[in-house]
Amino acid sequence: MISPRAAILLLATMYILFPGITIPFVTSLLVILGLHLLLRVCSSGTLRSRPRIERVLILGTSPLAHRLIQEIETQPHCRYAVVGVVDDGPACRDSRFSCPLLGPLERLARIIEEVRPDRIIVALAERRGGLPVAQLLEPRARGIIVEEGVEAYERLTGKLPIEWLAPSSLLYAGGFRKSHLYEPIAGGARIFTAAVGLIVLAPLLGLIALAIKLDSRGPVLFVQDRVGRGGKPFTLLKFRTMHPVNQHTSEWARDNSHRITRVGKWLRKFRLDELPQLVNILRGDMNLVGPRPHPLSNFDLFVLVSRNAPECGQQIPYYSFRSMVRPGLTGWAQVRYRYAND
């Protein structure tokens, strides 16, 4: 990025070289702005034509290391190049990598001197007592970036790898404690946005309600108990998109596809069935953005799976942490994926 100081410096140089020249103040500002834009265009074009590739050294041969290498190699615009992997244990030396194994962890200092990486990503199979802190502090002091593998994976993919997330990462992580002004400001913004949304969308809500009544028999709204903040249940509101049934049915979308109405098909396609949850936001049950609230039955099932880690392979670690915040009208999963089916 070129600073405006560079344009001012060029203008000052022009005054020195041509002392007799007189330029009005407004013209000077325009010249500075033009030079600044010209330099920005030239610099950005140079950066695009010659992107700097960072040399990355992977520390460890864990499954996370495999995934990191795969993400770096498959992303078309990634500015990283993996120069090698440092082996962190005999149990992992049979693993196959697309990058060369440069040697054991005991030779880390020598390996760093040989390959001269710009970034070291720590993805050890066993962190307890195995992290070579002393050997990483020196390159860190020389300007080499040392990054934890979970953070690198989150930055590269936009996903948090909970299967490799250590409890200590959450224990020392920031963001759990909010300022005293956060709740009042966030609550006011939430109420204001929901109220404006209900007022602006009132005609659309009325048309959807009319279409539902004309299309099929049953109530306009679908009402269901969901899990909210702190694990407390609340009543969630949605436009009804399925034919009503008297007996208990599965919670998964794939088991109820035959019940979806004609209007409901379009409502679900564009997520318009979620609009009545603006009332839930107005009541303080939900946020605009957050994890989607699961039905009580599903929540109990997932928490049970998470707690019975030895029997179930810890399929959903830290699942109960979802209830630490208010559920949302939309979230990362809704933007990236479709309806949950298992």
Coordinates of C-alpha atoms in Angstrom, one line a residue:
M1 CA 0.0 0.0 0.0
I2 CA 1.3 3.5 -0.9
S3 CA 0.8 6.2 1.7
P4 CA -0.3 9.7 0.7
R5 CA 3.0 10.9 2.2
A6 CA 4.7 9.5 -1.0
A7 CA 2.5 11.7 -3.2
I8 CA 3.2 14.7 -1.0
L9 CA 6.9 13.9 -1.2
L10 CA 6.8 13.9 -5.0
L11 CA 5.0 17.2 -5.0
A12 CA 7.6 18.7 -2.7
T13 CA 10.3 17.4 -4.9
M14 CA 8.7 19.2 -7.9
Y15 CA 8.7 22.5 -5.9
I16 CA 12.4 22.0 -5.2
L17 CA 13.3 21.3 -8.8
F18 CA 11.1 24.1 -10.1
P19 CA 11.1 26.8 -7.5
G20 CA 9.5 29.4 -9.7
I21 CA 6.3 27.4 -10.3
T22 CA 3.1 28.5 -8.6
I23 CA 0.2 26.1 -8.1
P24 CA -3.1 27.0 -6.4
F25 CA -3.9 25.1 -3.2
V26 CA -6.9 23.2 -4.7
T27 CA -4.7 22.2 -7.7
S28 CA -2.1 20.9 -5.3
L29 CA -4.6 18.7 -3.6
L30 CA -5.8 17.4 -6.9
V31 CA -2.2 16.6 -7.9
I32 CA -1.5 14.9 -4.6
L33 CA -4.7 12.8 -5.0
G34 CA -3.9 11.9 -8.6
L35 CA -0.3 10.9 -7.8
H36 CA -1.6 8.8 -4.9
L37 CA -4.1 7.0 -7.0
L38 CA -1.5 6.4 -9.7
L39 CA 1.0 4.9 -7.2
R40 CA -1.8 2.7 -5.7
V41 CA -2.7 1.3 -9.1
C42 CA 0.9 0.7 -10.0
S43 CA 1.7 -1.0 -6.7
S44 CA -1.5 -3.2 -6.7
G45 CA -0.7 -4.3 -10.2
T46 CA 2.8 -5.2 -9.2
L47 CA 1.6 -7.2 -6.2
R48 CA -1.0 -9.1 -8.4
S49 CA 1.6 -9.9 -11.0
R50 CA 4.2 -11.1 -8.5
P51 CA 2.4 -12.6 -5.5
R52 CA 4.8 -13.4 -2.7
I53 CA 4.7 -17.1 -1.8
E54 CA 5.4 -17.9 1.9
R55 CA 7.5 -20.9 2.6
V56 CA 5.7 -23.0 5.2
L57 CA 7.2 -25.7 7.5
I58 CA 4.7 -28.1 9.0
L59 CA 5.7 -29.2 12.5
G60 CA 4.2 -32.7 13.1
T61 CA 2.7 -35.6 11.2
S62 CA -0.7 -35.7 12.8
P63 CA -4.0 -36.0 10.9
L64 CA -4.3 -32.2 11.3
A65 CA -1.0 -31.9 9.5
H66 CA -2.3 -34.0 6.6
R67 CA -5.4 -31.8 6.4
L68 CA -3.4 -28.6 6.5
I69 CA -1.2 -29.7 3.6
Q70 CA -4.2 -30.8 1.6
E71 CA -5.9 -27.5 2.1
I72 CA -2.8 -25.5 1.1
E73 CA -2.2 -27.6 -2.0
T74 CA -5.8 -27.6 -3.2
Q75 CA -6.7 -23.9 -2.7
P76 CA -6.0 -22.3 -6.1
H77 CA -5.2 -18.8 -4.7
C78 CA -3.3 -19.9 -1.6
R79 CA 0.0 -18.0 -1.2
Y80 CA 1.7 -20.7 0.8
A81 CA 4.1 -23.4 -0.3
V82 CA 4.9 -26.3 2.1
V83 CA 8.6 -26.9 2.0
G84 CA 8.6 -30.0 4.3
V85 CA 7.3 -31.7 7.3
V86 CA 9.1 -32.3 10.6
D87 CA 8.5 -35.8 12.0
D88 CA 7.3 -35.8 15.6
G89 CA 7.3 -39.5 16.5
P90 CA 8.1 -43.1 15.4
A91 CA 4.3 -43.9 15.4
C92 CA 3.8 -41.5 12.6
R93 CA 6.8 -42.1 10.3
D94 CA 4.9 -44.6 8.1
S95 CA 2.4 -41.8 7.1
R96 CA 2.6 -40.8 3.5
F97 CA 2.9 -37.1 2.7
S98 CA 3.1 -35.2 -0.6
C99 CA 5.8 -33.1 1.0
P100 CA 9.2 -34.4 2.0
L101 CA 9.9 -35.5 5.6
L102 CA 12.9 -33.4 6.7
G103 CA 13.8 -35.3 9.8
P104 CA 12.9 -35.8 13.5
L105 CA 11.8 -33.1 15.9
E106 CA 15.3 -33.3 17.6
R107 CA 16.8 -31.7 14.4
L108 CA 14.3 -28.8 14.3
A109 CA 16.9 -26.0 14.7
R110 CA 19.0 -27.5 11.9
I111 CA 16.0 -28.0 9.7
I112 CA 14.9 -24.4 10.2
E113 CA 18.4 -23.2 9.2
E114 CA 18.3 -25.4 6.1
V115 CA 14.9 -24.6 4.6
R116 CA 14.5 -21.0 6.0
P117 CA 10.7 -21.0 6.3
D118 CA 8.6 -17.8 6.5
R119 CA 6.0 -19.6 8.7
I120 CA 6.0 -22.6 11.0
I121 CA 2.7 -24.3 11.6
V122 CA 2.6 -26.5 14.8
A123 CA 0.5 -29.6 14.2
L124 CA 2.0 -32.1 16.6
A125 CA 0.3 -35.4 17.3
E126 CA 1.0 -35.0 21.0
R127 CA 1.4 -31.6 22.6
R128 CA 2.1 -32.6 26.2
G129 CA 5.8 -32.2 26.7
G130 CA 6.5 -32.5 23.0
L131 CA 6.4 -28.9 22.0
P132 CA 10.0 -27.6 21.5
V133 CA 9.5 -24.2 22.9
A134 CA 13.1 -23.3 23.2
Q135 CA 13.8 -24.2 19.5
L136 CA 10.8 -22.2 18.4
L137 CA 11.5 -19.0 20.4
E138 CA 14.7 -18.2 18.5
P139 CA 13.1 -18.2 15.0
R140 CA 10.1 -16.4 16.4
A141 CA 12.4 -13.7 17.6
R142 CA 14.0 -13.5 14.1
G143 CA 10.6 -12.7 12.5
I144 CA 9.5 -16.2 11.5
I145 CA 5.7 -16.6 12.1
V146 CA 4.9 -19.5 14.5
E147 CA 1.2 -20.5 14.3
E148 CA -0.8 -23.1 16.0
G149 CA -2.3 -25.7 13.7
V150 CA -5.9 -25.3 14.7
E151 CA -5.7 -21.5 14.2
A152 CA -4.1 -22.0 10.8
Y153 CA -6.8 -24.5 9.7
E154 CA -9.6 -22.1 10.9
R155 CA -8.0 -19.2 8.9
L156 CA -7.5 -21.3 5.7
T157 CA -11.0 -22.9 5.7
G158 CA -13.2 -20.8 7.8
K159 CA -14.1 -23.9 9.9
L160 CA -13.1 -24.8 13.5
P161 CA -11.7 -28.3 13.7
I162 CA -13.3 -29.4 16.9
E163 CA -11.9 -32.9 16.7
W164 CA -8.4 -31.4 17.1
L165 CA -9.3 -28.6 19.4
A166 CA -7.6 -28.9 22.8
P167 CA -9.4 -27.8 26.0
S168 CA -6.5 -25.5 26.8
S169 CA -7.2 -23.6 23.5
L170 CA -10.7 -22.7 24.8
L171 CA -9.5 -22.1 28.4
Y172 CA -7.0 -19.4 27.4
A173 CA -9.0 -18.0 24.4
G174 CA -10.3 -14.5 24.5
G175 CA -13.8 -13.4 23.7
F176 CA -15.7 -15.1 26.5
R177 CA -15.9 -12.0 28.7
K178 CA -17.9 -9.1 27.2
S179 CA -17.8 -5.5 28.3
H180 CA -20.7 -4.1 30.4
L181 CA -21.9 -2.0 27.4
Y182 CA -22.0 -5.0 25.0
E183 CA -25.3 -6.5 26.2
P184 CA -27.3 -3.2 26.3
I185 CA -26.0 -2.1 22.9
A186 CA -26.4 -5.6 21.3
G187 CA -29.9 -6.0 22.8
G188 CA -31.0 -2.6 21.5
A189 CA -29.7 -3.3 18.0
R190 CA -31.4 -6.7 18.1
I191 CA -34.8 -5.3 19.1
F192 CA -34.5 -2.3 16.7
T193 CA -33.6 -4.6 13.7
A194 CA -36.4 -7.1 14.5
A195 CA -39.0 -4.4 14.9
V196 CA -38.1 -2.6 11.6
G197 CA -38.0 -6.0 9.9
L198 CA -41.5 -6.9 11.0
I199 CA -42.9 -3.5 10.0
V200 CA -41.2 -3.5 6.6
L201 CA -42.0 -7.2 5.8
A202 CA -45.6 -7.0 7.1
P203 CA -47.2 -7.1 3.6
L204 CA -45.0 -10.1 2.6
L205 CA -45.8 -11.9 5.9
G206 CA -49.5 -11.4 5.2
L207 CA -49.3 -12.7 1.7
I208 CA -47.3 -15.8 2.8
A209 CA -49.9 -16.5 5.5
L210 CA -52.7 -16.2 3.0
A211 CA -50.9 -18.6 0.6
I212 CA -50.4 -21.2 3.3
K213 CA -54.1 -21.2 4.2
L214 CA -55.2 -21.5 0.6
D215 CA -52.7 -24.2 -0.2
S216 CA -53.4 -26.7 2.6
R217 CA -55.4 -27.3 5.7
G218 CA -53.8 -26.6 9.1
P219 CA -52.4 -23.6 11.1
V220 CA -50.3 -20.9 9.5
L221 CA -47.5 -21.1 12.0
F222 CA -45.4 -24.1 13.1
V223 CA -44.7 -23.9 16.8
Q224 CA -42.0 -26.0 18.4
D225 CA -39.9 -26.1 21.6
R226 CA -36.2 -25.4 20.9
V227 CA -33.1 -25.1 23.1
G228 CA -32.1 -21.5 23.8
R229 CA -29.4 -19.7 25.7
G230 CA -28.3 -21.6 28.8
G231 CA -30.1 -24.7 27.7
K232 CA -33.5 -23.1 28.5
P233 CA -36.3 -24.1 26.1
F234 CA -38.3 -21.5 24.2
T235 CA -41.2 -21.6 21.7
L236 CA -39.9 -21.1 18.1
L237 CA -42.2 -19.7 15.4
K238 CA -42.0 -20.7 11.7
F239 CA -44.4 -20.6 8.8
R240 CA -45.8 -24.1 8.4
T241 CA -44.3 -25.9 5.3
M242 CA -45.6 -29.4 5.9
H243 CA -48.9 -31.2 6.1
P244 CA -49.8 -31.7 9.8
V245 CA -49.7 -35.2 11.4
N246 CA -51.1 -36.4 14.6
Q247 CA -48.4 -38.9 15.6
H248 CA -44.7 -38.2 16.5
T249 CA -42.4 -38.0 13.5
S250 CA -38.7 -37.8 12.8
E251 CA -37.0 -34.4 13.2
W252 CA -34.8 -34.8 10.1
A253 CA -35.8 -33.2 6.8
R254 CA -35.1 -36.3 4.7
D255 CA -37.7 -38.3 6.6
N256 CA -40.4 -35.7 6.0
S257 CA -39.9 -34.7 2.4
H258 CA -43.2 -36.3 1.4
R259 CA -45.1 -34.0 3.8
I260 CA -43.8 -30.7 2.3
T261 CA -46.6 -28.6 0.7
R262 CA -46.5 -26.8 -2.6
V263 CA -46.1 -23.4 -0.9
G264 CA -43.8 -24.9 1.7
K265 CA -41.4 -26.1 -1.0
W266 CA -40.8 -22.5 -2.1
L267 CA -40.8 -21.1 1.4
R268 CA -38.0 -23.6 2.4
K269 CA -36.1 -22.9 -0.8
F270 CA -35.7 -19.2 0.0
R271 CA -35.9 -19.7 3.8
L272 CA -38.9 -17.5 4.0
D273 CA -40.4 -19.9 6.5
E274 CA -38.0 -18.5 9.1
L275 CA -39.3 -14.9 9.0
P276 CA -41.7 -15.3 12.0
Q277 CA -38.6 -15.8 14.1
L278 CA -38.2 -12.0 14.1
V279 CA -40.8 -12.2 16.8
N280 CA -38.5 -14.5 18.7
I281 CA -35.7 -12.0 18.3
L282 CA -38.0 -9.2 19.5
R283 CA -38.8 -11.3 22.6
G284 CA -35.1 -11.9 23.3
D285 CA -35.1 -15.7 22.6
M286 CA -32.8 -15.4 19.6
N287 CA -30.2 -13.3 17.9
L288 CA -30.0 -12.4 14.2
V289 CA -26.8 -14.4 13.9
G290 CA -25.9 -17.5 15.9
P291 CA -26.1 -21.3 16.0
R292 CA -29.4 -22.6 14.9
P293 CA -31.6 -23.8 17.8
H294 CA -32.1 -27.6 17.8
P295 CA -35.3 -29.3 19.0
L296 CA -35.1 -30.6 22.6
S297 CA -34.9 -34.2 21.5
N298 CA -32.0 -33.6 19.1
F299 CA -30.1 -31.5 21.7
D300 CA -30.4 -34.3 24.3
L301 CA -29.2 -36.9 21.8
F302 CA -26.2 -34.8 20.7
V303 CA -25.1 -34.0 24.3
L304 CA -25.4 -37.6 25.2
V305 CA -23.2 -38.6 22.2
S306 CA -20.7 -35.9 23.2
R307 CA -20.5 -37.0 26.9
N308 CA -20.2 -40.7 26.0
A309 CA -17.0 -40.1 24.2
P310 CA -15.3 -43.5 24.7
E311 CA -18.4 -45.4 23.5
C312 CA -19.3 -43.1 20.6
G313 CA -15.9 -41.9 19.5
Q314 CA -16.6 -38.3 20.7
Q315 CA -18.5 -37.5 17.5
I316 CA -19.6 -34.0 18.6
P317 CA -17.0 -32.6 21.1
Y318 CA -18.0 -29.4 23.0
Y319 CA -21.5 -29.6 21.7
S320 CA -23.1 -28.2 24.9
F321 CA -21.1 -25.0 24.3
R322 CA -23.7 -24.1 21.6
S323 CA -26.1 -23.1 24.4
M324 CA -23.7 -20.5 25.8
V325 CA -25.0 -17.9 23.4
R326 CA -28.4 -17.1 22.0
P327 CA -29.4 -19.1 18.9
G328 CA -29.7 -17.2 15.7
L329 CA -32.0 -16.7 12.8
T330 CA -29.1 -17.5 10.5
G331 CA -25.5 -18.6 10.9
W332 CA -22.5 -20.1 9.3
A333 CA -24.1 -23.5 8.8
Q334 CA -27.1 -22.0 7.1
V335 CA -25.0 -20.0 4.7
R336 CA -22.7 -23.0 3.8
Y337 CA -25.0 -26.0 4.0
R338 CA -28.6 -27.1 3.4
Y339 CA -31.0 -28.7 5.9
A340 CA -29.5 -31.1 8.3
N341 CA -30.3 -34.7 7.5
D342 CA -28.4 -36.8 10.0

